[in-house]
Coordinates of C-alpha atoms in Angstrom, one line a residue:
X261 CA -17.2 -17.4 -9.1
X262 CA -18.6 -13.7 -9.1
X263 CA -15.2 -12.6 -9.4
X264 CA -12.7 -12.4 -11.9
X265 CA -9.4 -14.2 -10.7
X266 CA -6.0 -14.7 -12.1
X267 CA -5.1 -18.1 -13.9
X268 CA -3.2 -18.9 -11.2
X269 CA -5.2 -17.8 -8.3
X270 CA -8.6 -19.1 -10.3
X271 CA -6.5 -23.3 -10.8
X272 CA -5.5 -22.3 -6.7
X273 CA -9.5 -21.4 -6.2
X274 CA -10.3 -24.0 -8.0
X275 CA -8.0 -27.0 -6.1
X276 CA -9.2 -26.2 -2.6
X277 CA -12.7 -25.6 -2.6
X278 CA -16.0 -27.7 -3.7
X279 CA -16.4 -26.7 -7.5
X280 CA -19.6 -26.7 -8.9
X281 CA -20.0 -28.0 -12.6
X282 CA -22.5 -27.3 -14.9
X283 CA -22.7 -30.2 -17.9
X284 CA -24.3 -29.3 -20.6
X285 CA -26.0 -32.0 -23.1
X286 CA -28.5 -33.2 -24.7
X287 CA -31.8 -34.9 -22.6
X288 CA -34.0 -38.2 -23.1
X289 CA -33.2 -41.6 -22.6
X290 CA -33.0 -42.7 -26.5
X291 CA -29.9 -40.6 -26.8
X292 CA -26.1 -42.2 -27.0
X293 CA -25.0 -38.3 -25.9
X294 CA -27.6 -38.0 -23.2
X295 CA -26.7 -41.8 -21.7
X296 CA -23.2 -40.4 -22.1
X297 CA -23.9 -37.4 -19.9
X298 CA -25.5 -39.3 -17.8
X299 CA -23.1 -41.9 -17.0
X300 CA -20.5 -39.3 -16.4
X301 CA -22.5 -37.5 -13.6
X302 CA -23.3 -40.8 -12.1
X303 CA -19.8 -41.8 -11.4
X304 CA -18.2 -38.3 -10.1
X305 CA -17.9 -38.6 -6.2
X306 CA -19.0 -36.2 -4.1
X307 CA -16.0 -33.8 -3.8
X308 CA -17.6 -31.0 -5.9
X309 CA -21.7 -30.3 -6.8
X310 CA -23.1 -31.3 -10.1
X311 CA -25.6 -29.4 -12.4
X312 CA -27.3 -30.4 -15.7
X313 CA -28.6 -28.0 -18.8
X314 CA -30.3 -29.6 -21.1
X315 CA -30.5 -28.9 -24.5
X316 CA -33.5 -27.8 -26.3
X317 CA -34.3 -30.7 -29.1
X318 CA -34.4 -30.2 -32.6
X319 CA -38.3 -30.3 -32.4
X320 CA -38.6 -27.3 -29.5
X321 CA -36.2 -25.1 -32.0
X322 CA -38.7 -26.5 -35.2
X323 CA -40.5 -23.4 -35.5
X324 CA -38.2 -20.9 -34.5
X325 CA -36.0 -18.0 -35.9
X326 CA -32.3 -18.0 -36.1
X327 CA -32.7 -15.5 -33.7
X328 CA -35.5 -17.0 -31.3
X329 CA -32.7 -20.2 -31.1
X330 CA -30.2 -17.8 -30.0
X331 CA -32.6 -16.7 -27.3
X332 CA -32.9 -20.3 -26.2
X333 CA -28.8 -21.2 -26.3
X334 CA -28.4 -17.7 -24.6
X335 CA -30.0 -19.2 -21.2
X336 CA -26.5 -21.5 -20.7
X337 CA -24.7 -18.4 -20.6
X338 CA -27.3 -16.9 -18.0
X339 CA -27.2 -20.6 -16.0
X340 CA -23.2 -20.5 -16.5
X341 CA -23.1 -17.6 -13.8
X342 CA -23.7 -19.5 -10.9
X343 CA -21.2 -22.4 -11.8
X344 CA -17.1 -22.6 -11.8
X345 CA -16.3 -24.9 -14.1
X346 CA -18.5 -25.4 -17.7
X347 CA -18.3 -28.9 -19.4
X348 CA -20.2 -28.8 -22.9
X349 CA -20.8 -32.5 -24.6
X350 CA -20.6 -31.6 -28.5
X351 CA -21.8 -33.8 -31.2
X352 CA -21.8 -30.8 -34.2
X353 CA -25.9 -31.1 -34.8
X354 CA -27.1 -30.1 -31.4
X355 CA -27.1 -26.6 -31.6
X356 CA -28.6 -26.4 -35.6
X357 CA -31.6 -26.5 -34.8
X358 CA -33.6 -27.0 -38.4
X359 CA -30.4 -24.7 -40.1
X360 CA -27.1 -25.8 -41.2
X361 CA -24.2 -27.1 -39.2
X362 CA -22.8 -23.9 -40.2
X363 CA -25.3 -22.4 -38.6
X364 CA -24.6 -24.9 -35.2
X365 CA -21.1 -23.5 -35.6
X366 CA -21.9 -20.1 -35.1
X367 CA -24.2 -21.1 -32.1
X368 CA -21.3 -22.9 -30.5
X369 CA -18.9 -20.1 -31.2
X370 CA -21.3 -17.2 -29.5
X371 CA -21.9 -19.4 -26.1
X372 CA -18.3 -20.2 -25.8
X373 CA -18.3 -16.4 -26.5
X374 CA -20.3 -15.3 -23.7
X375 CA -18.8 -18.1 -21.3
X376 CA -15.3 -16.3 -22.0
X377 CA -16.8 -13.2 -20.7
X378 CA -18.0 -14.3 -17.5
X379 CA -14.0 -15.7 -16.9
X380 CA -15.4 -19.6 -16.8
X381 CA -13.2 -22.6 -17.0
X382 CA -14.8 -24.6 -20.0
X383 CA -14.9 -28.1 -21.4
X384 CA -16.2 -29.4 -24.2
X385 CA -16.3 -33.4 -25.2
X386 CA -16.0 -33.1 -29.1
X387 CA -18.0 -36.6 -29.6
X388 CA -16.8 -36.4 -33.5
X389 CA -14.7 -34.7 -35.9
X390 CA -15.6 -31.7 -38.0
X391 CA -15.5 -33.7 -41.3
X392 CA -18.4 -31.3 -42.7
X393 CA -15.4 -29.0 -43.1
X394 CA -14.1 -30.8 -45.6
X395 CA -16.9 -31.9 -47.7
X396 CA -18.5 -30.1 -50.1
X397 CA -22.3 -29.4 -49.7
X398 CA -25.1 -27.6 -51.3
X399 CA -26.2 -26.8 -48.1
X400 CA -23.3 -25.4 -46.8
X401 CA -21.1 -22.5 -46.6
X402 CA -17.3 -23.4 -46.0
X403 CA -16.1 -20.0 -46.0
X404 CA -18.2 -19.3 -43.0
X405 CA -17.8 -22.6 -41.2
X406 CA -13.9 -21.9 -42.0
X407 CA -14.8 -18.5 -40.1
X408 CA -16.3 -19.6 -36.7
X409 CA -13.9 -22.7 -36.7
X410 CA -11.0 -20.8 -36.9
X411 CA -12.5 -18.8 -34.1
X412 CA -13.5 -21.8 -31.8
X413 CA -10.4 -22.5 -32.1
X414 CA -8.7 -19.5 -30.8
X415 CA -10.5 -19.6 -27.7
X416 CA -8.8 -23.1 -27.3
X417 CA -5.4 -21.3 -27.4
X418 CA -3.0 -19.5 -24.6
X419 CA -2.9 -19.8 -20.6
X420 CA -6.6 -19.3 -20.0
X421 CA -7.4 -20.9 -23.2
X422 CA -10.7 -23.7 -23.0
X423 CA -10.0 -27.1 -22.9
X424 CA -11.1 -30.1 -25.6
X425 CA -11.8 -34.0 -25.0
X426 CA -11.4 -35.6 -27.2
X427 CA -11.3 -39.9 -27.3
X428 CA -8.7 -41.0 -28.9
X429 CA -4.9 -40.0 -30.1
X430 CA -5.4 -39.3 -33.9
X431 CA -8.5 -36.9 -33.2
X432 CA -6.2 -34.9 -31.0
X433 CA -3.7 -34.8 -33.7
X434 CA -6.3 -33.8 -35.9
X435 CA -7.7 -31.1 -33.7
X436 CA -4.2 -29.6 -32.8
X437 CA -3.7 -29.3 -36.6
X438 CA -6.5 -27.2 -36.9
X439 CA -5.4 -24.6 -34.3
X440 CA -6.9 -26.0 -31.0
X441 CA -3.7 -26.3 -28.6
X442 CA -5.1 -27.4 -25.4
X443 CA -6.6 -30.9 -26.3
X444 CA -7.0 -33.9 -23.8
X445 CA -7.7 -37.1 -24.5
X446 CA -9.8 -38.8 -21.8
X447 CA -11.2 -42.5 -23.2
X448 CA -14.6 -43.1 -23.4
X449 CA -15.9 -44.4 -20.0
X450 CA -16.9 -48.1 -19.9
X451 CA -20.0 -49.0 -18.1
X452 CA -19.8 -51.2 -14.7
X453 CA -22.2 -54.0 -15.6
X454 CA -23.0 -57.7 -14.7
X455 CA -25.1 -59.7 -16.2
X456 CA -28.3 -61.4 -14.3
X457 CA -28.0 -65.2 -13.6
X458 CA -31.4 -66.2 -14.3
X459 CA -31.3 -66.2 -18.2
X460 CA -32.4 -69.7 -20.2
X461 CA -28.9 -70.6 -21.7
X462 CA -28.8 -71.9 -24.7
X463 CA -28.3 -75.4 -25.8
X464 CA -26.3 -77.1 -27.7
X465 CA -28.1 -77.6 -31.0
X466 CA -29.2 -74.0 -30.5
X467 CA -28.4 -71.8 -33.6
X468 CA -25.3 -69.5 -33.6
X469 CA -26.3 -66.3 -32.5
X470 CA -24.8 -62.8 -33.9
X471 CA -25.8 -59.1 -32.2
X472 CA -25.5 -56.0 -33.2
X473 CA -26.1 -53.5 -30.6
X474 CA -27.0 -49.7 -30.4
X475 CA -29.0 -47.7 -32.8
X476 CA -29.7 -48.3 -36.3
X477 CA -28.0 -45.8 -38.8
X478 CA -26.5 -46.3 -42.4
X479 CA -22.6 -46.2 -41.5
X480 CA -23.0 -49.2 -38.9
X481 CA -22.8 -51.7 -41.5
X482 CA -26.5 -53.8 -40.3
X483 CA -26.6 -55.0 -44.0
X484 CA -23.2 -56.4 -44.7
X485 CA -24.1 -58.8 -42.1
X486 CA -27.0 -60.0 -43.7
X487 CA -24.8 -60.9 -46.6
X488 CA -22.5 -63.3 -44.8
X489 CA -25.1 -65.2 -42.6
X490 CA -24.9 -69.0 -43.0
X491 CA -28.0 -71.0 -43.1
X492 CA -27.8 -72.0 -39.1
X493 CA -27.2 -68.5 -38.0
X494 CA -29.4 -65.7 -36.4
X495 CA -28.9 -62.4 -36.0
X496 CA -30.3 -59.9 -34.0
X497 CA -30.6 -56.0 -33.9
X498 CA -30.2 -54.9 -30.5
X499 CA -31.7 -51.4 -30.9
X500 CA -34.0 -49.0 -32.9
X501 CA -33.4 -45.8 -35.3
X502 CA -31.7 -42.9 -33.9
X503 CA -34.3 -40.3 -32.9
X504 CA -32.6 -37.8 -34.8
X505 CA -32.7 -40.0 -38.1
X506 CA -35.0 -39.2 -41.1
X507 CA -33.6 -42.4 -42.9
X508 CA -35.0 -45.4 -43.9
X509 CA -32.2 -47.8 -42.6
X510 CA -34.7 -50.2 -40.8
X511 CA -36.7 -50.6 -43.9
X512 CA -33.9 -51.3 -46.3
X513 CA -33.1 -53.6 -43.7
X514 CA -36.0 -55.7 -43.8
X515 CA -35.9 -55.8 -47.5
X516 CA -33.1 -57.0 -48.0
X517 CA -33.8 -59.9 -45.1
X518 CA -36.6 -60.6 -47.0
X519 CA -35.3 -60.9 -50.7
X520 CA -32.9 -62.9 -49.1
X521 CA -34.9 -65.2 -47.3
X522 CA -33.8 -64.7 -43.7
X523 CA -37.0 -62.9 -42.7
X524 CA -37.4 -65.7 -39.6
X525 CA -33.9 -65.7 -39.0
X526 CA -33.4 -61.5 -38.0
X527 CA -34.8 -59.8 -35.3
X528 CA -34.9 -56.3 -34.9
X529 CA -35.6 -55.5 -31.4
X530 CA -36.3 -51.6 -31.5
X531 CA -34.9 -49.2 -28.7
X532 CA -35.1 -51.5 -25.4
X533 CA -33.9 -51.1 -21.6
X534 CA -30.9 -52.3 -20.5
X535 CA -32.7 -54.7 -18.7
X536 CA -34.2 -56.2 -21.9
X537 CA -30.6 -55.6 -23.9
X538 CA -29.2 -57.6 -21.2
X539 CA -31.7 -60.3 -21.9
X540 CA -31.3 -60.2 -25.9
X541 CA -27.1 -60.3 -25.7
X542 CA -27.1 -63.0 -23.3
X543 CA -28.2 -65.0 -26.4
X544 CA -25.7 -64.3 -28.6
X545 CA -22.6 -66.3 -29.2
X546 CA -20.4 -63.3 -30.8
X547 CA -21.5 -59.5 -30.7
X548 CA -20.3 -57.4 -34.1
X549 CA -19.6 -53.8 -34.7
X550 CA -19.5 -53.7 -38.9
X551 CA -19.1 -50.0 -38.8
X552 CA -18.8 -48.2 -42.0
X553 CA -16.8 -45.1 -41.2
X554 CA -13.7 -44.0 -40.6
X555 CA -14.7 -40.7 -38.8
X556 CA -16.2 -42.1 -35.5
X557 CA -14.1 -41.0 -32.1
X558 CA -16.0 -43.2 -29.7
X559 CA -18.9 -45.7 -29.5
X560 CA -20.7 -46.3 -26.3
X561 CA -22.5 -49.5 -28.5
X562 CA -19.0 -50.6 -28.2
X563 CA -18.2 -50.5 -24.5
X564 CA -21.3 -52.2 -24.4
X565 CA -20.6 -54.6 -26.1
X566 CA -17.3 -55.1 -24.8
X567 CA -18.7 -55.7 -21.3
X568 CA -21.2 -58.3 -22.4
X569 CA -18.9 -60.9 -22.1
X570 CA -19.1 -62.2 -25.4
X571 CA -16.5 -61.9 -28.2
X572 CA -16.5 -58.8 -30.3
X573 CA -15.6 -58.8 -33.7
X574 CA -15.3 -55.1 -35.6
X575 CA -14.0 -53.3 -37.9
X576 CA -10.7 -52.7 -38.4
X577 CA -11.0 -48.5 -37.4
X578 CA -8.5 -46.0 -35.9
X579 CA -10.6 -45.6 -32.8
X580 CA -11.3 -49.9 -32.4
X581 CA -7.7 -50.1 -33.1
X582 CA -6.6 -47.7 -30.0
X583 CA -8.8 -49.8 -28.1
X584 CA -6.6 -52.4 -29.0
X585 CA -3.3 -50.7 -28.4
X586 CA -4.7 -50.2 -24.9
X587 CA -4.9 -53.6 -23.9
X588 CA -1.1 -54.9 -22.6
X589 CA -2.3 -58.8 -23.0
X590 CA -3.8 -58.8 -26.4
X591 CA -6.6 -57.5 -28.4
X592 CA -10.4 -57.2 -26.6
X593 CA -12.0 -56.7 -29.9
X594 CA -11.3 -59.6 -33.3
X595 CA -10.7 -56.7 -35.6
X596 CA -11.7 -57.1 -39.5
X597 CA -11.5 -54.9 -42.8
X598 CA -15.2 -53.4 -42.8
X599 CA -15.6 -54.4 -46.6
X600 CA -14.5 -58.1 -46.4
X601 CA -17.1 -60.0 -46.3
X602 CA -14.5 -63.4 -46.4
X603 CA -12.5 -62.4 -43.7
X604 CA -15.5 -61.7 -41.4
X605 CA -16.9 -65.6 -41.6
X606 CA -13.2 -66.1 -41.0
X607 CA -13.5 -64.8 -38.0
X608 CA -16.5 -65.9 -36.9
X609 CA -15.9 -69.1 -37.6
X610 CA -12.2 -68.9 -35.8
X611 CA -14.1 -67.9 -32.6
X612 CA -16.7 -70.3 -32.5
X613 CA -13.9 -73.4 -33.4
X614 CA -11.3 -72.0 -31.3
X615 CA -12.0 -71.6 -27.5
X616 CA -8.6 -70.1 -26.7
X617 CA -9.2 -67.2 -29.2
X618 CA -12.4 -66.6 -27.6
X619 CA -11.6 -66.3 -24.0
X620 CA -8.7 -64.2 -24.7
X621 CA -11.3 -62.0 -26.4
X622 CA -13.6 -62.1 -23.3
X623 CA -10.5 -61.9 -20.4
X624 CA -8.7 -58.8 -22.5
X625 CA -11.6 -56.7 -23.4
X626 CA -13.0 -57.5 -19.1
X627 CA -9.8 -55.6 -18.2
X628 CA -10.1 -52.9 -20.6
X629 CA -14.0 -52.2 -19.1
X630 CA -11.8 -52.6 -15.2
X631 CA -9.3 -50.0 -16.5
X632 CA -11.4 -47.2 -18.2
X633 CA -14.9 -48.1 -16.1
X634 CA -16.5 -44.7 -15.7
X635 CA -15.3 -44.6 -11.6
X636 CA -12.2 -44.2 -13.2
X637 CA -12.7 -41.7 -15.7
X638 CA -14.4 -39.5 -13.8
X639 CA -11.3 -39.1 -11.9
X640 CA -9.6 -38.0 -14.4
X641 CA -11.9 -35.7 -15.8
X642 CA -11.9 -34.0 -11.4
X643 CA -8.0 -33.7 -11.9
X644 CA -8.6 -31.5 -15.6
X645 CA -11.4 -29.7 -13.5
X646 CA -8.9 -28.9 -11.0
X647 CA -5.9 -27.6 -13.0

């Protein structure tokens, strides 16, 4: 809109015609973010007009100045202009370029800055908590994360106030406790997927098959599984290391298969299609989610999995557990304490013996994908547009 309206008369504008909304994310296909994005914009229907910013990567920003990276996040605000409504996916790295999330924070403070300026109705998907707020680093300056938090915030507060998504109930409570007031909580879209038909299935004297899908990082808990796995088990590593990653997590992997002799019995696929991770998780007989962390909002490995029709088994988190609490017939995911190793072959074990257990799994965690598929979240993220 090139001119400035009321609250009221901008929600009024903003209800009766077409809007147009600029998303603003990360790019590539080996990105959970990007697929993220991507998903979203593929499931809005054609009631308003859809544009896409991409963000510059942390290799285009390599070489450049604090000051030249402003120059390249100052283009949103310039692309903003010709867009009603702003919608911003946040994970708290993307705008660092090689500098401190500090540094990221002040980025994200000065475009929300200038989007405030031109009178836009923005959204931003926090994808994650701040925890680096509360951890000491050497790398860091609190007092001046503090500073621009305190000031995102603000500009999260009164009637034109931006608005946050967030995924799940306890991030919004931690959000609103740090000042944000207008918080939503919109539940990480689920992916409409069938399987092909034409698979080899696997026979009976098969071995048992466990997956672990998504990229590989250190909090996802790939080697506690290699700890538990009985002698007539395989697992396989649906995925590859992050892009963003500097770690060594496939390597320690592998060594630790190998010192324990289950070199032959992992696989480690690297990043694949969907096409091929279709392929690889029709294989497996139960599809795990070790995770590590407490800290993670949502996981789109997760609604994969979920929708695999397989039994999940993960660990026992606040977001797997909301996930849980959403289901009215039971639980869609076997959830287990991310540290016992005892209670995770328990489980396992209970699946594979039990085939009541299983197929409750499989029917519960079907309609959870039915009630949140991304058709229906992107209605409700047209009826936030629109207020």
């Amino acid at each position: 809109m090139s001119s400035y309206l009321s609250h009221g008369s901008q929600s009024l504008h903003l209800r009766m015609s077409k809007l147009k909304i600029l998303h603003i994310a990360t790019g590539g296909k080996i990105c959970g973010i990007a697929t993220y994005t991507a998903n979203l914009v593929k499931h809005f229907d054609k009631s308003a007009d859809h544009g896409f910013f991409e963000l510059p990567s942390k290799a285009d920003l390599a070489d450049l100045t604090q000051q030249g990276i402003w120059e390249e996040y100052k283009k949103i605000i310039a692309t903003a202009k010709d867009y009603d409504v702003i919608h911003i996916q946040n994970e708290f790295g993307l705008f660092c370029g090689p500098y401190s999330l500090c540094f990221g924070a002040e980025i994200y403070y000065k475009i929300l800055l200038g989007l405030k300026k031109l009178k836009k109705k923005v959204f931003t998907t926090f994808h994650s908590e701040p925890a680096f707020l509360y951890k000491p680093s050497p790398d860091l300056d609190l007092k001046q994360c503090h500073k621009y938090w305190k000031k995102i915030a603000l500009l999260h507060r009164g009637p034109e106030g931006f608005r946050a998504i967030v995924h799940k109930s306890a991030t919004a409570n931690s959000f609103k406790g740090m000042g944000f007031q207008h918080v939503r909580i919109l539940v990480h879209g689920v992916l409409e997927r069938s399987l092909p038909k034409n698979y080899k299935y696997k026979e009976v004297e098969d071995p048992v098959v466990l997956g672990i899908f998504g990229f590989v990082s250190a909090y996802k808990g790939h080697e506690s599984i290699l700890d538990l796995l009985p002698s007539n088990y395989k697992l396989f590593i649906i995925g590859g290391r992050h892009p963003n990653s500097e770690g060594e997590e496939l390597g320690q992997i592998l060594v630790k298969a190998n010192e324990l002799g289950l070199s032959k019995r992992v696989t480690i696929t690297g990043w694949c299609t969907p096409e091929e991770a279709d392929e690889y998780q029709n294989y497996c007989d139960i599809c795990l989610v070790p995770y590590q962390t407490k800290d993670l909002s949502a996981s789109g490995a997760v609604t994969w999995n979920l929708t695999s029709g397989k039994p999940v088994v993960a660990s026992n988190i606040a977001s797997f557990k909301e996930i849980n609490d959403s289901c009215p017939n039971g639980d869609a995911m076997f959830l287990c304490h991310s540290t016992d190793r005892a209670e995770w072959v328990w489980a396992i074990k209970k699946i594979l013996t039990q085939p009541k257990v299983k197929h409750s799994l499989i029917n519960n965690a079907r309609q959870y994908c039915k009630d949140f598929s991304w058709t229906n979240t992107c209605k409700y993220h047209m009826i936030e547009y629109r207020q």
